[in-house]
Amino acid sequence: MRRLLAVMSVVVMVFVVSFPVMAANESAALVFPGLSFSGTTATCSLEVYAEHATDAIVATVKLKHGNSVVKQWTNLTDVGILDFSDTAGVSHGETYTLQVTLTINGSPYPVADVTRVCP
């Protein structure tokens, strides 16, 4: 009985101690990747609004056609807010994917790919 009580006490302490640490590492950033077309020009954009004005933001943006990288922008950095936009040449009727790799304060932040067909 004492052993069971000791084990349960340890389990409760682990949850109580680790939960605030996990919550402190979560980020509530707003992330808006964008891919649009005008003729044979693709506009790739990324807006990131970090939870705090002092949060360090680092991003890499890739425009891909299948497995080929059409254009890549690396080490896009800012603090608090990142606002990026640039263009790349594309072909009508082809499918393109915008991929974003993002870290906020050094922690990876997942961003869904954006896939569109150039009309």
PDB file of C-alpha atoms in Angstrom:
ATOM      1  CA  MET A   1       0.000   0.000   0.000  1.00  0.00           C
ATOM      2  CA  ARG A   2       2.814   2.407   0.885  1.00  0.00           C
ATOM      3  CA  ARG A   3       4.600   1.554  -2.337  1.00  0.00           C
ATOM      4  CA  LEU A   4       1.478   2.284  -4.388  1.00  0.00           C
ATOM      5  CA  LEU A   5       0.985   5.597  -2.598  1.00  0.00           C
ATOM      6  CA  ALA A   6       4.634   6.531  -3.217  1.00  0.00           C
ATOM      7  CA  VAL A   7       4.390   5.691  -6.924  1.00  0.00           C
ATOM      8  CA  MET A   8       1.174   7.673  -7.316  1.00  0.00           C
ATOM      9  CA  SER A   9       2.736  10.647  -5.524  1.00  0.00           C
ATOM     10  CA  VAL A  10       5.675  10.599  -7.933  1.00  0.00           C
ATOM     11  CA  VAL A  11       3.354  10.413 -10.963  1.00  0.00           C
ATOM     12  CA  VAL A  12       1.290  13.360  -9.702  1.00  0.00           C
ATOM     13  CA  MET A  13       4.444  15.394  -9.041  1.00  0.00           C
ATOM     14  CA  VAL A  14       5.742  14.698 -12.568  1.00  0.00           C
ATOM     15  CA  PHE A  15       2.503  15.976 -14.095  1.00  0.00           C
ATOM     16  CA  VAL A  16       2.334  19.026 -11.845  1.00  0.00           C
ATOM     17  CA  VAL A  17       5.960  19.980 -12.500  1.00  0.00           C
ATOM     18  CA  SER A  18       6.005  19.290 -16.262  1.00  0.00           C
ATOM     19  CA  PHE A  19       2.662  20.820 -17.251  1.00  0.00           C
ATOM     20  CA  PRO A  20       3.599  24.492 -16.695  1.00  0.00           C
ATOM     21  CA  VAL A  21       6.851  23.931 -18.606  1.00  0.00           C
ATOM     22  CA  MET A  22       4.982  22.567 -21.609  1.00  0.00           C
ATOM     23  CA  ALA A  23       2.468  25.411 -21.535  1.00  0.00           C
ATOM     24  CA  ALA A  24       5.247  28.019 -21.342  1.00  0.00           C
ATOM     25  CA  ASN A  25       6.857  26.637 -24.527  1.00  0.00           C
ATOM     26  CA  GLU A  26       3.681  26.789 -26.606  1.00  0.00           C
ATOM     27  CA  SER A  27       3.429  29.767 -28.942  1.00  0.00           C
ATOM     28  CA  ALA A  28       0.195  31.383 -30.070  1.00  0.00           C
ATOM     29  CA  ALA A  29       1.563  32.898 -33.264  1.00  0.00           C
ATOM     30  CA  LEU A  30      -0.633  33.742 -36.242  1.00  0.00           C
ATOM     31  CA  VAL A  31       0.878  32.560 -39.526  1.00  0.00           C
ATOM     32  CA  PHE A  32      -0.437  33.361 -43.001  1.00  0.00           C
ATOM     33  CA  PRO A  33       1.416  31.797 -45.956  1.00  0.00           C
ATOM     34  CA  GLY A  34       0.179  32.885 -49.380  1.00  0.00           C
ATOM     35  CA  LEU A  35       0.580  31.849 -53.019  1.00  0.00           C
ATOM     36  CA  SER A  36      -1.145  33.714 -55.832  1.00  0.00           C
ATOM     37  CA  PHE A  37      -0.664  34.086 -59.583  1.00  0.00           C
ATOM     38  CA  SER A  38      -0.827  36.884 -62.106  1.00  0.00           C
ATOM     39  CA  GLY A  39      -0.079  35.597 -65.569  1.00  0.00           C
ATOM     40  CA  THR A  40       3.221  33.725 -65.317  1.00  0.00           C
ATOM     41  CA  THR A  41       4.274  35.409 -62.079  1.00  0.00           C
ATOM     42  CA  ALA A  42       3.731  33.777 -58.695  1.00  0.00           C
ATOM     43  CA  THR A  43       3.612  35.950 -55.597  1.00  0.00           C
ATOM     44  CA  CYS A  44       4.838  34.120 -52.503  1.00  0.00           C
ATOM     45  CA  SER A  45       4.080  35.710 -49.164  1.00  0.00           C
ATOM     46  CA  LEU A  46       4.371  35.014 -45.464  1.00  0.00           C
ATOM     47  CA  GLU A  47       3.005  37.010 -42.558  1.00  0.00           C
ATOM     48  CA  VAL A  48       3.898  35.945 -39.018  1.00  0.00           C
ATOM     49  CA  TYR A  49       2.548  37.641 -35.917  1.00  0.00           C
ATOM     50  CA  ALA A  50       4.349  36.233 -32.881  1.00  0.00           C
ATOM     51  CA  GLU A  51       2.703  36.078 -29.487  1.00  0.00           C
ATOM     52  CA  HIS A  52       5.114  38.668 -28.054  1.00  0.00           C
ATOM     53  CA  ALA A  53       6.757  41.680 -29.680  1.00  0.00           C
ATOM     54  CA  THR A  54      10.154  40.368 -28.533  1.00  0.00           C
ATOM     55  CA  ASP A  55       9.808  36.866 -30.086  1.00  0.00           C
ATOM     56  CA  ALA A  56      12.542  36.058 -32.619  1.00  0.00           C
ATOM     57  CA  ILE A  57      11.177  34.793 -35.943  1.00  0.00           C
ATOM     58  CA  VAL A  58      13.258  32.911 -38.544  1.00  0.00           C
ATOM     59  CA  ALA A  59      11.731  31.514 -41.731  1.00  0.00           C
ATOM     60  CA  THR A  60      12.643  29.819 -44.981  1.00  0.00           C
ATOM     61  CA  VAL A  61      10.162  29.990 -47.855  1.00  0.00           C
ATOM     62  CA  LYS A  62      10.344  27.639 -50.861  1.00  0.00           C
ATOM     63  CA  LEU A  63       8.311  27.660 -54.044  1.00  0.00           C
ATOM     64  CA  LYS A  64       8.312  24.159 -55.490  1.00  0.00           C
ATOM     65  CA  HIS A  65       7.143  22.587 -58.742  1.00  0.00           C
ATOM     66  CA  GLY A  66       6.946  18.878 -57.962  1.00  0.00           C
ATOM     67  CA  ASN A  67      10.244  18.046 -56.261  1.00  0.00           C
ATOM     68  CA  SER A  68      12.108  20.939 -57.908  1.00  0.00           C
ATOM     69  CA  VAL A  69      12.703  24.194 -56.048  1.00  0.00           C
ATOM     70  CA  VAL A  70      11.718  27.102 -58.294  1.00  0.00           C
ATOM     71  CA  LYS A  71      12.894  29.769 -55.850  1.00  0.00           C
ATOM     72  CA  GLN A  72      13.944  29.833 -52.212  1.00  0.00           C
ATOM     73  CA  TRP A  73      14.263  32.574 -49.634  1.00  0.00           C
ATOM     74  CA  THR A  74      16.351  31.663 -46.586  1.00  0.00           C
ATOM     75  CA  ASN A  75      17.048  33.231 -43.201  1.00  0.00           C
ATOM     76  CA  LEU A  76      14.123  35.635 -43.273  1.00  0.00           C
ATOM     77  CA  THR A  77      14.370  37.115 -39.799  1.00  0.00           C
ATOM     78  CA  ASP A  78      12.509  39.631 -37.701  1.00  0.00           C
ATOM     79  CA  VAL A  79      11.245  40.218 -34.190  1.00  0.00           C
ATOM     80  CA  GLY A  80       7.550  40.184 -33.298  1.00  0.00           C
ATOM     81  CA  ILE A  81       6.216  40.481 -36.849  1.00  0.00           C
ATOM     82  CA  LEU A  82       7.604  39.103 -40.113  1.00  0.00           C
ATOM     83  CA  ASP A  83       6.112  40.398 -43.356  1.00  0.00           C
ATOM     84  CA  PHE A  84       7.576  38.864 -46.530  1.00  0.00           C
ATOM     85  CA  SER A  85       6.563  38.930 -50.194  1.00  0.00           C
ATOM     86  CA  ASP A  86       8.438  38.234 -53.423  1.00  0.00           C
ATOM     87  CA  THR A  87       7.785  36.877 -56.899  1.00  0.00           C
ATOM     88  CA  ALA A  88       8.951  34.041 -59.112  1.00  0.00           C
ATOM     89  CA  GLY A  89       8.348  33.007 -62.707  1.00  0.00           C
ATOM     90  CA  VAL A  90       5.926  30.125 -63.276  1.00  0.00           C
ATOM     91  CA  SER A  91       4.097  28.373 -66.143  1.00  0.00           C
ATOM     92  CA  HIS A  92       0.362  28.261 -66.894  1.00  0.00           C
ATOM     93  CA  GLY A  93      -1.426  25.044 -65.979  1.00  0.00           C
ATOM     94  CA  GLU A  94       1.291  23.804 -63.615  1.00  0.00           C
ATOM     95  CA  THR A  95       0.925  23.001 -59.922  1.00  0.00           C
ATOM     96  CA  TYR A  96       3.122  24.814 -57.396  1.00  0.00           C
ATOM     97  CA  THR A  97       3.603  24.405 -53.655  1.00  0.00           C
ATOM     98  CA  LEU A  98       4.714  27.002 -51.138  1.00  0.00           C
ATOM     99  CA  GLN A  99       6.579  25.413 -48.221  1.00  0.00           C
ATOM    100  CA  VAL A 100       7.502  27.327 -45.070  1.00  0.00           C
ATOM    101  CA  THR A 101       9.989  26.306 -42.392  1.00  0.00           C
ATOM    102  CA  LEU A 102       9.455  28.494 -39.351  1.00  0.00           C
ATOM    103  CA  THR A 103      10.986  28.856 -35.912  1.00  0.00           C
ATOM    104  CA  ILE A 104       9.860  31.187 -33.163  1.00  0.00           C
ATOM    105  CA  ASN A 105      12.393  31.746 -30.389  1.00  0.00           C
ATOM    106  CA  GLY A 106      14.333  28.770 -31.754  1.00  0.00           C
ATOM    107  CA  SER A 107      11.404  26.340 -31.534  1.00  0.00           C
ATOM    108  CA  PRO A 108       9.958  24.837 -34.740  1.00  0.00           C
ATOM    109  CA  TYR A 109       6.468  26.077 -35.597  1.00  0.00           C
ATOM    110  CA  PRO A 110       4.433  23.913 -38.013  1.00  0.00           C
ATOM    111  CA  VAL A 111       3.045  25.577 -41.132  1.00  0.00           C
ATOM    112  CA  ALA A 112       0.823  23.797 -43.657  1.00  0.00           C
ATOM    113  CA  ASP A 113       1.951  23.809 -47.302  1.00  0.00           C
ATOM    114  CA  VAL A 114      -0.048  25.876 -49.806  1.00  0.00           C
ATOM    115  CA  THR A 115      -0.608  24.207 -53.193  1.00  0.00           C
ATOM    116  CA  ARG A 116      -2.201  25.948 -56.153  1.00  0.00           C
ATOM    117  CA  VAL A 117      -2.440  25.587 -59.930  1.00  0.00           C
ATOM    118  CA  CYS A 118      -1.303  28.514 -62.051  1.00  0.00           C
ATOM    119  CA  PRO A 119      -4.362  29.325 -64.229  1.00  0.00           C
TER     120      PRO A 119
END
